[in-house]
Amino acid sequence: MNYRGRFAPSPTGLLHFGSLVAAVGSWLCARHAGGQWLLRVDDIDPPREVAGSAQSILAALPAFGLVADAPPLYQSQRQAAHQEAFDRLRAAGLVFPCWCSRAQLAEAGGFHRDGHCLAQPQADRPPAWRLRAPDLAVAFDDALQGRQQQNLRDEAGDFVIRRVEGLHAYHLACVVDDAFQGITEVVRGTDLLDSTARQIWLQRCLSLPTPTYLHLPLALDAHGRKLSKSERAHPVDPADPVPALRRALAFLDVQTSATARTPEALLKAALDGFEPARLPHLAARPA
Ligand code: GLU
């Protein structure tokens, strides 16, 4: 099978160091495999979106030498496909409407279990829709983090696939669009490691293929917190790409040329001798 990888930023701010690491890591794995590297813009959450950030992220990537093999896929244009997947889950009886509030669930231990709602149906308010989480252990071998296993009922609970506002949730859109783009390996940060079992379960429910997964160490700020676009932390400057690209490669323990002066030359040198298995087998490290 031909390798197809992707980078899937959410347009919630400028490209920052943490997302540059994910972009570089996924690009290196795809190029190392002689495969394709695709882009997806995860713009399915208008309330969280920052105007202009999709364009600025997409414009920044080539400045760092990261050029995709196809035009980006915008999730906002995939709503019909997300709806179709939702309808199939609903027709199969796998989802249920839910009016439970966060506070109610927090009181009950944080998880929604066994399709059992604490709130009564409310005719005047639309529900969220949850996928029932079976008492089943979903396991997978992460190419970097090793064997992972999660009991869906106990560790994830019935999870939202369509929000109260009528928006399809990330997990649903992600698996539908990974399949649509023919993604064979998902390379992303360990902040999403915990989401993977749910995504694999959704793939099974929808008869979609399961890609392989490689979760890169997460970049932490000085306080040990995830660098987050929404906190506008650590933007990287596409007008001066070489220093940030060097830092991203060093963060991933990837050797490169000490003398290269362009992003393209740095990446070319980084690919020589690149071996995905030698990426740091860490969940997180300081940026
Ligand atoms: N859009 C997600 C993010 O920026 C990443 C989704 C993914 O790689 O599956 O955190």
Coordinates of C-alpha atoms and ligand atoms in Angstrom, one line a residue:
M1 CA 0.0 0.0 0.0
N2 CA 1.2 3.5 -0.8
Y3 CA 1.9 5.5 2.3
R4 CA -0.3 8.6 2.8
G5 CA 0.3 10.8 5.8
R6 CA -1.3 14.1 6.8
F7 CA -1.0 17.1 9.0
A8 CA -4.4 18.3 10.3
P9 CA -4.2 21.7 12.0
S10 CA -7.2 23.4 13.7
P11 CA -7.4 27.0 12.6
T12 CA -7.4 28.4 16.1
G13 CA -4.4 30.6 15.9
L14 CA -1.0 31.0 14.3
L15 CA 1.3 28.1 13.6
H16 CA 3.2 27.5 16.8
F17 CA 6.1 25.4 17.8
G18 CA 4.0 22.4 18.9
S19 CA 2.1 22.2 15.6
L20 CA 5.4 22.8 13.6
V21 CA 6.7 19.7 15.4
A22 CA 3.7 17.7 14.3
A23 CA 4.0 19.0 10.7
V24 CA 7.7 18.2 10.5
G25 CA 7.3 14.8 12.1
S26 CA 4.5 13.8 9.8
W27 CA 6.3 15.2 6.7
L28 CA 9.5 13.3 7.6
C29 CA 7.6 10.0 8.1
A30 CA 5.8 10.4 4.8
R31 CA 8.9 11.4 2.8
H32 CA 11.0 8.7 4.4
A33 CA 8.3 6.1 3.3
G34 CA 8.4 7.6 -0.3
G35 CA 4.7 8.5 0.4
Q36 CA 2.4 11.4 0.1
W37 CA 1.9 14.1 2.6
L38 CA -1.5 15.7 2.7
L39 CA -3.1 18.6 4.6
R40 CA -6.5 18.8 6.2
V41 CA -7.9 22.0 7.8
D42 CA -10.0 21.0 10.9
D43 CA -12.4 23.9 10.6
I44 CA -15.5 22.3 12.0
D45 CA -15.7 24.3 15.2
P46 CA -16.6 27.9 14.2
P47 CA -16.8 29.2 17.8
R48 CA -13.1 28.3 18.4
E49 CA -11.9 29.4 15.0
V50 CA -9.7 32.5 14.7
A51 CA -10.4 34.4 11.5
G52 CA -7.5 34.2 9.0
S53 CA -5.6 31.5 10.8
A54 CA -6.3 28.7 8.3
Q55 CA -4.7 30.9 5.6
S56 CA -1.8 31.9 7.8
I57 CA -1.0 28.3 8.8
L58 CA -1.3 27.1 5.2
A59 CA 0.9 30.0 4.0
A60 CA 3.5 29.3 6.7
L61 CA 4.1 25.6 5.9
P62 CA 5.8 26.1 2.6
A63 CA 8.0 28.8 4.2
F64 CA 9.3 25.9 6.4
G65 CA 9.8 23.8 3.3
L66 CA 6.7 21.7 4.0
V67 CA 4.9 21.4 0.7
A68 CA 1.9 19.1 0.4
D69 CA 1.1 16.8 -2.5
A70 CA -2.5 18.0 -3.0
P71 CA -4.6 21.0 -2.1
P72 CA -5.8 20.9 1.5
L73 CA -9.1 19.3 2.5
Y74 CA -11.4 21.6 4.5
Q75 CA -13.5 19.8 6.9
S76 CA -16.1 22.6 6.7
Q77 CA -16.8 21.4 3.2
R78 CA -17.3 17.8 4.3
Q79 CA -20.4 18.2 6.3
A80 CA -22.5 16.1 4.0
A81 CA -20.1 13.2 4.4
H82 CA -20.0 13.7 8.2
Q83 CA -23.8 13.8 8.2
E84 CA -24.0 10.6 6.2
A85 CA -21.7 8.8 8.6
F86 CA -23.8 10.1 11.5
D87 CA -27.0 8.8 9.8
R88 CA -25.5 5.4 9.3
L89 CA -24.6 5.2 13.0
R90 CA -28.0 6.3 13.9
A91 CA -29.7 3.8 11.6
A92 CA -27.6 1.1 13.2
G93 CA -28.9 2.1 16.6
L94 CA -25.4 2.9 17.9
V95 CA -26.1 6.5 18.9
F96 CA -28.6 8.2 21.3
P97 CA -29.7 11.7 22.1
C98 CA -28.4 13.1 25.4
W99 CA -29.4 16.2 27.4
C100 CA -27.0 15.5 30.3
S101 CA -25.0 18.5 31.4
R102 CA -21.3 18.6 32.2
A103 CA -22.1 19.2 35.8
Q104 CA -24.4 16.2 36.0
L105 CA -21.7 14.0 34.4
A106 CA -19.0 15.4 36.7
E107 CA -21.1 14.4 39.7
A108 CA -21.4 10.9 38.3
G109 CA -17.7 10.5 37.9
G110 CA -17.1 12.2 34.6
F111 CA -18.2 9.5 32.2
H112 CA -21.4 8.8 30.5
R113 CA -22.0 5.0 30.6
D114 CA -24.2 2.3 29.1
G115 CA -26.4 4.8 27.3
H116 CA -27.8 5.8 30.7
C117 CA -28.8 9.4 30.8
L118 CA -29.1 11.5 34.0
A119 CA -31.1 14.2 32.4
Q120 CA -34.6 13.9 31.0
P121 CA -35.3 14.6 27.3
Q122 CA -36.1 18.3 26.8
A123 CA -38.5 19.1 24.0
D124 CA -37.3 22.8 23.9
R125 CA -33.6 22.1 23.6
P126 CA -31.7 20.1 21.0
P127 CA -29.7 17.1 22.4
A128 CA -26.1 16.1 21.9
W129 CA -25.7 12.7 20.3
R130 CA -23.5 10.1 21.8
L131 CA -22.0 6.9 20.5
R132 CA -22.5 4.1 23.0
A133 CA -19.2 2.9 24.3
P134 CA -19.2 -0.9 24.7
D135 CA -17.4 -2.8 27.5
L136 CA -14.6 -3.6 25.1
A137 CA -10.8 -3.2 25.2
V138 CA -9.5 -1.6 22.0
A139 CA -5.8 -2.1 21.5
F140 CA -3.3 -0.9 19.0
D141 CA 0.4 -0.7 18.5
D142 CA 1.6 2.9 18.4
A143 CA 4.7 3.1 16.2
L144 CA 6.5 5.1 18.8
Q145 CA 4.6 4.9 22.1
G146 CA 4.2 1.1 21.9
R147 CA 1.2 -1.1 22.8
Q148 CA -1.9 0.9 23.9
Q149 CA -5.1 -0.3 25.2
Q150 CA -8.3 1.3 26.5
N151 CA -11.5 -0.1 27.7
L152 CA -14.1 2.1 26.0
R153 CA -16.8 1.9 28.6
D154 CA -14.6 2.5 31.6
E155 CA -12.0 4.9 30.2
A156 CA -13.8 6.8 27.5
G157 CA -17.5 6.4 28.2
D158 CA -20.3 7.1 25.7
F159 CA -18.8 10.0 23.7
V160 CA -20.3 12.9 21.8
I161 CA -20.2 12.6 18.0
R162 CA -22.7 15.5 17.4
R163 CA -22.8 18.5 19.6
V164 CA -25.8 20.4 20.9
E165 CA -25.1 23.1 18.3
G166 CA -25.6 20.6 15.6
L167 CA -21.8 20.5 14.8
H168 CA -20.2 17.1 14.2
A169 CA -17.6 16.3 16.8
Y170 CA -13.9 16.0 16.0
H171 CA -13.7 12.2 16.4
L172 CA -16.4 11.6 13.8
A173 CA -15.1 14.2 11.3
C174 CA -11.5 12.9 11.8
V175 CA -12.2 9.3 11.0
V176 CA -14.5 10.0 8.0
D177 CA -11.9 12.4 6.5
D178 CA -8.9 10.2 7.3
A179 CA -10.6 7.5 5.3
F180 CA -11.6 9.9 2.5
Q181 CA -8.0 11.1 2.1
G182 CA -6.8 7.4 2.1
I183 CA -4.5 8.1 5.1
T184 CA -2.4 5.0 5.9
E185 CA -0.5 6.5 8.9
V186 CA -1.6 9.2 11.3
V187 CA 1.3 11.0 12.9
R188 CA 0.3 13.6 15.5
G189 CA 1.0 14.6 19.1
T190 CA 0.5 12.4 22.2
D191 CA -2.3 14.8 23.3
L192 CA -4.4 12.7 20.9
L193 CA -3.1 9.3 22.0
D194 CA -6.1 9.0 24.4
S195 CA -8.5 9.7 21.5
T196 CA -7.2 6.9 19.3
A197 CA -9.2 4.0 20.8
R198 CA -12.4 6.0 20.3
Q199 CA -11.4 6.7 16.7
I200 CA -10.6 3.1 16.0
W201 CA -14.0 2.1 17.5
L202 CA -15.7 4.6 15.2
Q203 CA -13.8 3.2 12.2
R204 CA -15.1 -0.3 13.1
C205 CA -18.7 1.0 13.5
L206 CA -18.5 2.7 10.1
S207 CA -16.5 -0.1 8.3
L208 CA -13.6 2.2 7.6
P209 CA -10.0 1.1 7.5
T210 CA -7.8 1.7 10.5
P211 CA -4.5 3.5 9.7
T212 CA -1.4 2.9 11.8
Y213 CA -0.6 5.5 14.4
L214 CA 2.5 7.3 15.6
H215 CA 2.2 9.8 18.4
L216 CA 5.0 12.3 18.7
P217 CA 6.1 13.7 22.1
L218 CA 4.2 16.7 23.0
A219 CA 6.0 20.0 23.4
L220 CA 5.6 21.5 26.9
D221 CA 6.0 25.1 28.0
A222 CA 8.1 26.2 30.9
H223 CA 5.2 25.3 33.3
G224 CA 4.9 21.8 31.9
R225 CA 1.7 22.6 30.0
K226 CA 1.0 21.8 26.3
L227 CA 1.9 24.6 24.0
S228 CA -1.5 25.6 22.7
K229 CA -2.5 27.6 19.7
S230 CA -5.4 29.0 21.5
E231 CA -3.2 30.5 24.2
R232 CA -1.2 32.1 21.3
A233 CA 1.9 30.5 22.7
H234 CA 5.2 30.3 20.9
P235 CA 4.3 31.3 17.4
V236 CA 7.0 30.5 14.9
D237 CA 8.1 33.1 12.3
P238 CA 7.7 32.0 8.7
A239 CA 9.8 35.0 7.7
D240 CA 12.7 33.5 9.6
P241 CA 12.1 29.8 9.3
V242 CA 15.5 28.2 9.8
P243 CA 15.9 28.7 13.6
A244 CA 12.4 27.3 14.4
L245 CA 12.9 24.4 12.0
R246 CA 16.2 23.6 13.6
R247 CA 14.5 23.6 17.0
A248 CA 11.7 21.3 15.8
L249 CA 14.2 18.8 14.4
A250 CA 16.3 18.9 17.6
F251 CA 13.1 18.4 19.6
L252 CA 12.5 15.2 17.5
D253 CA 16.2 14.2 18.0
V254 CA 16.6 14.3 14.2
Q255 CA 20.1 15.1 13.0
T256 CA 20.5 17.7 10.3
S257 CA 23.2 19.7 8.6
A258 CA 24.9 22.3 10.8
T259 CA 25.6 24.5 7.8
A260 CA 22.3 24.4 5.8
R261 CA 20.8 27.8 5.4
T262 CA 17.4 27.1 3.8
P263 CA 14.5 25.1 5.2
E264 CA 14.7 22.8 2.1
A265 CA 18.4 22.1 2.7
L266 CA 17.7 21.4 6.4
L267 CA 14.9 19.0 5.7
K268 CA 16.9 17.2 2.9
A269 CA 19.8 16.7 5.4
A270 CA 17.3 15.6 8.1
L271 CA 15.8 12.9 5.8
D272 CA 19.2 11.3 5.1
G273 CA 19.5 8.7 7.9
F274 CA 16.0 9.5 9.3
E275 CA 14.4 6.5 10.9
P276 CA 11.0 6.9 12.5
A277 CA 11.8 4.3 15.2
R278 CA 14.6 6.6 16.4
L279 CA 12.2 9.5 17.2
P280 CA 12.0 10.0 21.0
H281 CA 9.8 7.4 22.6
L282 CA 8.5 10.0 25.1
A283 CA 5.0 11.2 25.8
A284 CA 6.2 14.8 26.3
R285 CA 9.3 17.0 26.7
P286 CA 10.0 20.7 27.1
A287 CA 10.0 22.7 23.9
Ligands
GLU1 N1 -6.8 19.2 14.4 C1 -6.2 18.6 15.6 C2 -5.4 19.5 16.3 O1 -4.9 20.5 15.8 C3 -5.4 17.4 15.1 C4 -6.2 16.3 14.6 C5 -5.5 15.0 14.3 O2 -4.2 15.1 14.0 O3 -6.1 14.0 14.3 O4 -5.1 19.3 17.5

